[in-house]
């Protein structure tokens, strides 16, 4: 049977997939903690894993809000994109947008500490030592998990030592539904590269996802998540 263009458009509008009707908030990238107007503390995250999740969630029909820090990847214009560079700004942006979300995916590499004071002017090299006082940042994922109307939550754990044990501890302590363990002890995958190898962990389920592109890892994470939680 031949379908006309009008009918095809209608069919497309009514095409539903596994995440149709779901609101998903995803954080990604490396947080940036200013020291002075020209210097900052950050980390090696590129945002590529998070962006792969944004792209795949959109393909599966979700409405995605993307809160991003420093990234080395293209934004998806079909998401609602909000930039929040520091941990504190990201915390505020997440809390302002969390109420209507069904799922929160915390992929950002958030600095645990930031300088107590940001120098107004560039710090000059006129002293032998420079002491920075760092104060703890809020834990965004943990705070989302404490909400009375908590969405389903997926966190990431970047580990270099005792990966499984540490990821299990994070799953419990943060109170999230899923932790994606990213063993970053090897130089070939994890941070700042295009491929990854992860383990999907929930309270009573564990599945390793073998080394492949971040796009394919994201697809597989969502496949398991949908099967187990939706
Ligand atoms: N996370 C967060 N806010 C923070 C720190 C981390 O939301 N201030 C989130 C990350 O987005 C990730 C998870 O918590 O989903 C775990 O982050 P990770 O850096 O692996 O662990 P930490 O909680 O920082 O603990 P540690 O540094 O001791 O491993």
PDB file of C-alpha atoms and ligand atoms in Angstrom:
ATOM      1  CA  UNK A   1       0.000   0.000   0.000  1.00  0.00           C
ATOM      2  CA  UNK A   2       1.279   3.463  -0.904  1.00  0.00           C
ATOM      3  CA  UNK A   3       1.096   6.033   1.925  1.00  0.00           C
ATOM      4  CA  UNK A   4       0.762   9.704   0.957  1.00  0.00           C
ATOM      5  CA  UNK A   5       2.976  12.418   2.498  1.00  0.00           C
ATOM      6  CA  UNK A   6       0.163  13.730   4.739  1.00  0.00           C
ATOM      7  CA  UNK A   7      -0.519  10.255   6.132  1.00  0.00           C
ATOM      8  CA  UNK A   8       3.203   9.679   6.684  1.00  0.00           C
ATOM      9  CA  UNK A   9       3.486  12.892   8.742  1.00  0.00           C
ATOM     10  CA  UNK A  10       0.465  11.909  10.856  1.00  0.00           C
ATOM     11  CA  UNK A  11       1.962   8.437  11.371  1.00  0.00           C
ATOM     12  CA  UNK A  12       5.247  10.034  12.448  1.00  0.00           C
ATOM     13  CA  UNK A  13       3.467  12.325  14.941  1.00  0.00           C
ATOM     14  CA  UNK A  14       1.772   9.337  16.548  1.00  0.00           C
ATOM     15  CA  UNK A  15       4.889   7.183  16.509  1.00  0.00           C
ATOM     16  CA  UNK A  16       5.696   6.382  20.117  1.00  0.00           C
ATOM     17  CA  UNK A  17       8.848   4.847  21.474  1.00  0.00           C
ATOM     18  CA  UNK A  18       9.954   3.684  24.913  1.00  0.00           C
ATOM     19  CA  UNK A  19      10.647   7.174  26.325  1.00  0.00           C
ATOM     20  CA  UNK A  20       7.754   9.071  24.725  1.00  0.00           C
ATOM     21  CA  UNK A  21       6.120  11.302  27.339  1.00  0.00           C
ATOM     22  CA  UNK A  22       9.090  11.118  29.707  1.00  0.00           C
ATOM     23  CA  UNK A  23      10.914  14.239  30.919  1.00  0.00           C
ATOM     24  CA  UNK A  24      14.608  13.570  31.441  1.00  0.00           C
ATOM     25  CA  UNK A  25      17.198  15.912  32.943  1.00  0.00           C
ATOM     26  CA  UNK A  26      20.831  15.125  32.141  1.00  0.00           C
ATOM     27  CA  UNK A  27      23.904  16.882  33.557  1.00  0.00           C
ATOM     28  CA  UNK A  28      27.188  16.589  31.703  1.00  0.00           C
ATOM     29  CA  UNK A  29      30.682  17.947  31.245  1.00  0.00           C
ATOM     30  CA  UNK A  30      33.407  19.061  33.601  1.00  0.00           C
ATOM     31  CA  UNK A  31      32.524  21.589  36.284  1.00  0.00           C
ATOM     32  CA  UNK A  32      34.700  24.704  36.332  1.00  0.00           C
ATOM     33  CA  UNK A  33      35.642  26.254  39.673  1.00  0.00           C
ATOM     34  CA  UNK A  34      37.132  29.723  39.321  1.00  0.00           C
ATOM     35  CA  UNK A  35      40.278  30.724  41.231  1.00  0.00           C
ATOM     36  CA  UNK A  36      40.624  34.205  39.738  1.00  0.00           C
ATOM     37  CA  UNK A  37      39.412  35.852  36.482  1.00  0.00           C
ATOM     38  CA  UNK A  38      41.813  33.746  34.341  1.00  0.00           C
ATOM     39  CA  UNK A  39      42.313  30.464  36.245  1.00  0.00           C
ATOM     40  CA  UNK A  40      40.152  27.576  37.334  1.00  0.00           C
ATOM     41  CA  UNK A  41      40.092  24.034  38.739  1.00  0.00           C
ATOM     42  CA  UNK A  42      38.461  21.427  36.510  1.00  0.00           C
ATOM     43  CA  UNK A  43      38.827  17.801  35.335  1.00  0.00           C
ATOM     44  CA  UNK A  44      39.193  15.655  32.196  1.00  0.00           C
ATOM     45  CA  UNK A  45      35.523  15.009  31.396  1.00  0.00           C
ATOM     46  CA  UNK A  46      34.593  15.883  27.777  1.00  0.00           C
ATOM     47  CA  UNK A  47      30.803  15.560  28.135  1.00  0.00           C
ATOM     48  CA  UNK A  48      30.696  12.987  25.298  1.00  0.00           C
ATOM     49  CA  UNK A  49      29.101  10.214  27.386  1.00  0.00           C
ATOM     50  CA  UNK A  50      26.426  12.608  28.631  1.00  0.00           C
ATOM     51  CA  UNK A  51      25.760  13.929  25.138  1.00  0.00           C
ATOM     52  CA  UNK A  52      25.427  10.355  23.838  1.00  0.00           C
ATOM     53  CA  UNK A  53      22.728   9.871  26.488  1.00  0.00           C
ATOM     54  CA  UNK A  54      21.016  13.148  25.485  1.00  0.00           C
ATOM     55  CA  UNK A  55      20.969  12.057  21.816  1.00  0.00           C
ATOM     56  CA  UNK A  56      19.687   8.552  22.553  1.00  0.00           C
ATOM     57  CA  UNK A  57      16.976   9.765  24.964  1.00  0.00           C
ATOM     58  CA  UNK A  58      15.729  12.185  22.294  1.00  0.00           C
ATOM     59  CA  UNK A  59      15.726   9.405  19.668  1.00  0.00           C
ATOM     60  CA  UNK A  60      13.595   7.336  22.059  1.00  0.00           C
ATOM     61  CA  UNK A  61      11.026  10.136  22.287  1.00  0.00           C
ATOM     62  CA  UNK A  62      11.950  11.868  25.587  1.00  0.00           C
ATOM     63  CA  UNK A  63      11.821  15.618  26.312  1.00  0.00           C
ATOM     64  CA  UNK A  64      15.382  16.302  27.425  1.00  0.00           C
ATOM     65  CA  UNK A  65      16.774  19.126  29.541  1.00  0.00           C
ATOM     66  CA  UNK A  66      20.559  19.226  29.242  1.00  0.00           C
ATOM     67  CA  UNK A  67      22.470  21.103  31.936  1.00  0.00           C
ATOM     68  CA  UNK A  68      26.064  21.322  30.815  1.00  0.00           C
ATOM     69  CA  UNK A  69      29.384  22.595  32.184  1.00  0.00           C
ATOM     70  CA  UNK A  70      32.638  22.600  30.119  1.00  0.00           C
ATOM     71  CA  UNK A  71      32.150  20.251  27.147  1.00  0.00           C
ATOM     72  CA  UNK A  72      34.095  19.226  24.039  1.00  0.00           C
ATOM     73  CA  UNK A  73      31.120  18.077  22.014  1.00  0.00           C
ATOM     74  CA  UNK A  74      28.203  19.569  20.050  1.00  0.00           C
ATOM     75  CA  UNK A  75      24.960  20.426  21.830  1.00  0.00           C
ATOM     76  CA  UNK A  76      21.767  18.760  20.566  1.00  0.00           C
ATOM     77  CA  UNK A  77      19.413  21.570  19.533  1.00  0.00           C
ATOM     78  CA  UNK A  78      16.383  19.337  20.153  1.00  0.00           C
ATOM     79  CA  UNK A  79      17.136  19.438  23.904  1.00  0.00           C
ATOM     80  CA  UNK A  80      16.479  22.372  26.182  1.00  0.00           C
ATOM     81  CA  UNK A  81      20.075  23.443  26.868  1.00  0.00           C
ATOM     82  CA  UNK A  82      21.172  25.332  29.998  1.00  0.00           C
ATOM     83  CA  UNK A  83      24.795  26.160  30.737  1.00  0.00           C
ATOM     84  CA  UNK A  84      25.947  25.952  34.375  1.00  0.00           C
ATOM     85  CA  UNK A  85      29.705  25.976  34.720  1.00  0.00           C
ATOM     86  CA  UNK A  86      30.374  25.641  38.444  1.00  0.00           C
ATOM     87  CA  UNK A  87      29.071  22.955  40.819  1.00  0.00           C
ATOM     88  CA  UNK A  88      27.024  25.541  42.726  1.00  0.00           C
ATOM     89  CA  UNK A  89      25.456  26.944  39.524  1.00  0.00           C
ATOM     90  CA  UNK A  90      24.730  23.398  38.309  1.00  0.00           C
ATOM     91  CA  UNK A  91      23.126  22.543  41.657  1.00  0.00           C
ATOM     92  CA  UNK A  92      20.865  25.619  41.367  1.00  0.00           C
ATOM     93  CA  UNK A  93      19.927  24.887  37.729  1.00  0.00           C
ATOM     94  CA  UNK A  94      19.117  21.228  38.528  1.00  0.00           C
ATOM     95  CA  UNK A  95      16.978  22.134  41.550  1.00  0.00           C
ATOM     96  CA  UNK A  96      15.078  24.750  39.522  1.00  0.00           C
ATOM     97  CA  UNK A  97      14.242  22.189  36.830  1.00  0.00           C
ATOM     98  CA  UNK A  98      13.843  18.916  38.716  1.00  0.00           C
ATOM     99  CA  UNK A  99      10.170  19.120  39.766  1.00  0.00           C
ATOM    100  CA  UNK A 100       8.698  18.008  36.445  1.00  0.00           C
ATOM    101  CA  UNK A 101      11.323  15.336  35.667  1.00  0.00           C
ATOM    102  CA  UNK A 102      10.659  11.582  35.510  1.00  0.00           C
ATOM    103  CA  UNK A 103      14.345  10.649  35.248  1.00  0.00           C
ATOM    104  CA  UNK A 104      17.581  12.358  36.338  1.00  0.00           C
ATOM    105  CA  UNK A 105      20.858  11.233  34.755  1.00  0.00           C
ATOM    106  CA  UNK A 106      23.863  12.683  36.593  1.00  0.00           C
ATOM    107  CA  UNK A 107      26.693  12.355  34.119  1.00  0.00           C
ATOM    108  CA  UNK A 108      28.561  15.585  34.944  1.00  0.00           C
ATOM    109  CA  UNK A 109      32.009  15.337  36.496  1.00  0.00           C
ATOM    110  CA  UNK A 110      31.355  17.716  39.366  1.00  0.00           C
ATOM    111  CA  UNK A 111      34.238  19.065  41.444  1.00  0.00           C
ATOM    112  CA  UNK A 112      33.864  18.026  45.068  1.00  0.00           C
ATOM    113  CA  UNK A 113      35.584  21.231  46.242  1.00  0.00           C
ATOM    114  CA  UNK A 114      35.859  24.833  45.077  1.00  0.00           C
ATOM    115  CA  UNK A 115      37.994  27.787  46.220  1.00  0.00           C
ATOM    116  CA  UNK A 116      36.512  29.493  49.266  1.00  0.00           C
ATOM    117  CA  UNK A 117      37.072  32.901  47.663  1.00  0.00           C
ATOM    118  CA  UNK A 118      37.421  33.839  43.997  1.00  0.00           C
ATOM    119  CA  UNK A 119      40.096  36.545  43.659  1.00  0.00           C
ATOM    120  CA  UNK A 120      38.660  39.658  42.005  1.00  0.00           C
ATOM    121  CA  UNK A 121      41.931  40.340  40.168  1.00  0.00           C
ATOM    122  CA  UNK A 122      44.486  38.000  38.601  1.00  0.00           C
ATOM    123  CA  UNK A 123      46.685  36.526  41.343  1.00  0.00           C
ATOM    124  CA  UNK A 124      50.275  37.772  40.937  1.00  0.00           C
ATOM    125  CA  UNK A 125      53.322  35.527  41.357  1.00  0.00           C
ATOM    126  CA  UNK A 126      54.892  37.662  44.075  1.00  0.00           C
ATOM    127  CA  UNK A 127      54.853  35.018  46.822  1.00  0.00           C
ATOM    128  CA  UNK A 128      56.765  31.720  47.148  1.00  0.00           C
ATOM    129  CA  UNK A 129      53.732  29.631  48.053  1.00  0.00           C
ATOM    130  CA  UNK A 130      50.130  30.078  47.093  1.00  0.00           C
ATOM    131  CA  UNK A 131      47.632  28.499  49.473  1.00  0.00           C
ATOM    132  CA  UNK A 132      44.131  27.877  48.211  1.00  0.00           C
ATOM    133  CA  UNK A 133      41.410  27.052  50.697  1.00  0.00           C
ATOM    134  CA  UNK A 134      38.892  24.679  49.145  1.00  0.00           C
ATOM    135  CA  UNK A 135      35.410  24.156  50.547  1.00  0.00           C
ATOM    136  CA  UNK A 136      33.077  21.243  49.759  1.00  0.00           C
ATOM    137  CA  UNK A 137      30.504  21.676  46.991  1.00  0.00           C
ATOM    138  CA  UNK A 138      26.931  20.442  47.295  1.00  0.00           C
ATOM    139  CA  UNK A 139      26.383  16.876  46.043  1.00  0.00           C
ATOM    140  CA  UNK A 140      23.767  17.369  43.319  1.00  0.00           C
ATOM    141  CA  UNK A 141      22.889  13.693  42.823  1.00  0.00           C
ATOM    142  CA  UNK A 142      22.565  13.073  46.548  1.00  0.00           C
ATOM    143  CA  UNK A 143      20.329  16.129  46.988  1.00  0.00           C
ATOM    144  CA  UNK A 144      18.053  15.010  44.118  1.00  0.00           C
ATOM    145  CA  UNK A 145      17.810  11.550  45.713  1.00  0.00           C
ATOM    146  CA  UNK A 146      16.682  13.155  48.991  1.00  0.00           C
ATOM    147  CA  UNK A 147      13.704  14.933  47.381  1.00  0.00           C
ATOM    148  CA  UNK A 148      10.291  13.705  48.535  1.00  0.00           C
ATOM    149  CA  UNK A 149       9.145  13.537  44.906  1.00  0.00           C
ATOM    150  CA  UNK A 150      12.358  11.899  43.695  1.00  0.00           C
ATOM    151  CA  UNK A 151      12.663  11.022  39.999  1.00  0.00           C
ATOM    152  CA  UNK A 152      14.333   7.761  38.937  1.00  0.00           C
ATOM    153  CA  UNK A 153      18.050   8.494  39.186  1.00  0.00           C
ATOM    154  CA  UNK A 154      21.107   7.263  37.319  1.00  0.00           C
ATOM    155  CA  UNK A 155      24.518   8.271  38.643  1.00  0.00           C
ATOM    156  CA  UNK A 156      28.015   7.610  37.366  1.00  0.00           C
ATOM    157  CA  UNK A 157      31.026   6.465  39.357  1.00  0.00           C
ATOM    158  CA  UNK A 158      34.473   7.184  37.951  1.00  0.00           C
ATOM    159  CA  UNK A 159      36.848   4.914  39.857  1.00  0.00           C
ATOM    160  CA  UNK A 160      40.559   4.120  39.676  1.00  0.00           C
ATOM    161  CA  UNK A 161      40.735   1.663  42.642  1.00  0.00           C
ATOM    162  CA  UNK A 162      38.422  -1.120  43.917  1.00  0.00           C
ATOM    163  CA  UNK A 163      35.884  -0.094  41.245  1.00  0.00           C
ATOM    164  CA  UNK A 164      33.000  -2.494  42.009  1.00  0.00           C
ATOM    165  CA  UNK A 165      33.227  -2.060  45.753  1.00  0.00           C
ATOM    166  CA  UNK A 166      33.346   1.751  45.511  1.00  0.00           C
ATOM    167  CA  UNK A 167      30.467   1.854  43.010  1.00  0.00           C
ATOM    168  CA  UNK A 168      28.307  -0.307  45.324  1.00  0.00           C
ATOM    169  CA  UNK A 169      29.059   2.104  48.175  1.00  0.00           C
ATOM    170  CA  UNK A 170      28.074   5.078  45.980  1.00  0.00           C
ATOM    171  CA  UNK A 171      24.807   3.397  44.957  1.00  0.00           C
ATOM    172  CA  UNK A 172      23.896   2.970  48.627  1.00  0.00           C
ATOM    173  CA  UNK A 173      25.214   6.256  50.025  1.00  0.00           C
ATOM    174  CA  UNK A 174      23.778   8.516  47.328  1.00  0.00           C
ATOM    175  CA  UNK A 175      20.460   6.651  47.348  1.00  0.00           C
ATOM    176  CA  UNK A 176      20.197   6.419  43.554  1.00  0.00           C
ATOM    177  CA  UNK A 177      18.512   3.671  41.532  1.00  0.00           C
ATOM    178  CA  UNK A 178      21.414   2.965  39.173  1.00  0.00           C
ATOM    179  CA  UNK A 179      25.146   3.571  39.121  1.00  0.00           C
ATOM    180  CA  UNK A 180      27.100   3.306  35.901  1.00  0.00           C
ATOM    181  CA  UNK A 181      30.598   2.299  36.883  1.00  0.00           C
ATOM    182  CA  UNK A 182      33.310   3.792  34.759  1.00  0.00           C
ATOM    183  CA  UNK A 183      36.686   2.214  35.531  1.00  0.00           C
ATOM    184  CA  UNK A 184      39.096   5.005  34.564  1.00  0.00           C
ATOM    185  CA  UNK A 185      42.277   3.292  35.720  1.00  0.00           C
ATOM    186  CA  UNK A 186      43.253   2.495  32.084  1.00  0.00           C
ATOM    187  CA  UNK A 187      44.228   5.316  29.719  1.00  0.00           C
ATOM    188  CA  UNK A 188      42.225   3.981  26.731  1.00  0.00           C
ATOM    189  CA  UNK A 189      38.673   4.491  27.874  1.00  0.00           C
ATOM    190  CA  UNK A 190      36.601   6.548  30.242  1.00  0.00           C
ATOM    191  CA  UNK A 191      37.469  10.213  30.418  1.00  0.00           C
ATOM    192  CA  UNK A 192      38.148  12.389  27.382  1.00  0.00           C
ATOM    193  CA  UNK A 193      38.035   9.580  24.767  1.00  0.00           C
ATOM    194  CA  UNK A 194      35.410   8.255  22.341  1.00  0.00           C
ATOM    195  CA  UNK A 195      35.099   4.700  23.651  1.00  0.00           C
ATOM    196  CA  UNK A 196      34.146   3.348  27.024  1.00  0.00           C
ATOM    197  CA  UNK A 197      33.504   0.165  28.987  1.00  0.00           C
ATOM    198  CA  UNK A 198      31.072   0.334  31.902  1.00  0.00           C
ATOM    199  CA  UNK A 199      29.099  -1.763  34.380  1.00  0.00           C
ATOM    200  CA  UNK A 200      25.388  -1.148  34.993  1.00  0.00           C
ATOM    201  CA  UNK A 201      24.670  -1.587  38.711  1.00  0.00           C
ATOM    202  CA  UNK A 202      21.411  -1.462  40.617  1.00  0.00           C
ATOM    203  CA  UNK A 203      20.436  -2.887  43.990  1.00  0.00           C
ATOM    204  CA  UNK A 204      19.807  -6.368  42.644  1.00  0.00           C
ATOM    205  CA  UNK A 205      21.245  -6.335  39.135  1.00  0.00           C
ATOM    206  CA  UNK A 206      24.676  -6.060  37.542  1.00  0.00           C
ATOM    207  CA  UNK A 207      25.642  -6.126  33.858  1.00  0.00           C
ATOM    208  CA  UNK A 208      28.929  -5.345  32.163  1.00  0.00           C
ATOM    209  CA  UNK A 209      28.773  -3.452  28.876  1.00  0.00           C
ATOM    210  CA  UNK A 210      31.846  -4.309  26.785  1.00  0.00           C
ATOM    211  CA  UNK A 211      34.143  -1.683  25.270  1.00  0.00           C
ATOM    212  CA  UNK A 212      32.486   0.196  22.405  1.00  0.00           C
ATOM    213  CA  UNK A 213      31.611   3.737  21.287  1.00  0.00           C
ATOM    214  CA  UNK A 214      29.938   6.062  23.811  1.00  0.00           C
ATOM    215  CA  UNK A 215      26.850   6.266  21.508  1.00  0.00           C
ATOM    216  CA  UNK A 216      26.451   2.464  21.708  1.00  0.00           C
ATOM    217  CA  UNK A 217      27.148   2.419  25.466  1.00  0.00           C
ATOM    218  CA  UNK A 218      24.404   5.044  25.959  1.00  0.00           C
ATOM    219  CA  UNK A 219      21.951   2.988  23.867  1.00  0.00           C
ATOM    220  CA  UNK A 220      22.699  -0.139  25.912  1.00  0.00           C
ATOM    221  CA  UNK A 221      22.423   1.698  29.275  1.00  0.00           C
ATOM    222  CA  UNK A 222      18.976   2.985  28.273  1.00  0.00           C
ATOM    223  CA  UNK A 223      17.900  -0.427  26.990  1.00  0.00           C
ATOM    224  CA  UNK A 224      18.720  -2.069  30.350  1.00  0.00           C
ATOM    225  CA  UNK A 225      17.223   0.836  32.330  1.00  0.00           C
ATOM    226  CA  UNK A 226      13.950   0.728  30.384  1.00  0.00           C
ATOM    227  CA  UNK A 227      13.726  -3.062  30.799  1.00  0.00           C
ATOM    228  CA  UNK A 228      14.398  -2.941  34.541  1.00  0.00           C
ATOM    229  CA  UNK A 229      12.670   0.276  35.675  1.00  0.00           C
ATOM    230  CA  UNK A 230       9.918   1.396  33.245  1.00  0.00           C
TER     231      UNK A 230
HETATM  232  N1  LIG B   1      28.068  14.155  41.744  1.00  0.00           N
HETATM  233  C1  LIG B   1      27.226  15.240  41.976  1.00  0.00           C
HETATM  234  N2  LIG B   1      27.664  16.308  42.705  1.00  0.00           N
HETATM  235  C2  LIG B   1      28.905  16.311  43.231  1.00  0.00           C
HETATM  236  C3  LIG B   1      29.778  15.214  43.001  1.00  0.00           C
HETATM  237  C4  LIG B   1      29.333  14.159  42.245  1.00  0.00           C
HETATM  238  O1  LIG B   1      26.094  15.224  41.469  1.00  0.00           O
HETATM  239  N3  LIG B   1      29.297  17.367  43.955  1.00  0.00           N
HETATM  240  C5  LIG B   1      27.555  13.002  40.981  1.00  0.00           C
HETATM  241  C6  LIG B   1      28.236  12.741  39.652  1.00  0.00           C
HETATM  242  O2  LIG B   1      27.559  13.394  38.594  1.00  0.00           O
HETATM  243  C7  LIG B   1      28.124  11.231  39.528  1.00  0.00           C
HETATM  244  C8  LIG B   1      28.170  10.742  40.973  1.00  0.00           C
HETATM  245  O3  LIG B   1      27.790  11.858  41.761  1.00  0.00           O
HETATM  246  O4  LIG B   1      26.895  10.821  38.984  1.00  0.00           O
HETATM  247  C9  LIG B   1      29.494  10.205  41.423  1.00  0.00           C
HETATM  248  O5  LIG B   1      30.540  11.116  41.124  1.00  0.00           O
HETATM  249  P1  LIG B   1      32.051  10.748  41.417  1.00  0.00           P
HETATM  250  O6  LIG B   1      32.900  11.910  41.017  1.00  0.00           O
HETATM  251  O7  LIG B   1      32.373   9.393  40.839  1.00  0.00           O
HETATM  252  O8  LIG B   1      32.066  10.519  42.968  1.00  0.00           O
HETATM  253  P2  LIG B   1      31.978  11.493  44.187  1.00  0.00           P
HETATM  254  O9  LIG B   1      30.579  11.502  44.700  1.00  0.00           O
HETATM  255  O10 LIG B   1      32.561  12.817  43.846  1.00  0.00           O
HETATM  256  O11 LIG B   1      32.890  10.714  45.266  1.00  0.00           O
HETATM  257  P3  LIG B   1      34.503  10.463  45.226  1.00  0.00           P
HETATM  258  O12 LIG B   1      35.109  11.691  44.611  1.00  0.00           O
HETATM  259  O13 LIG B   1      34.827  10.289  46.661  1.00  0.00           O
HETATM  260  O14 LIG B   1      34.725   9.219  44.411  1.00  0.00           O
END
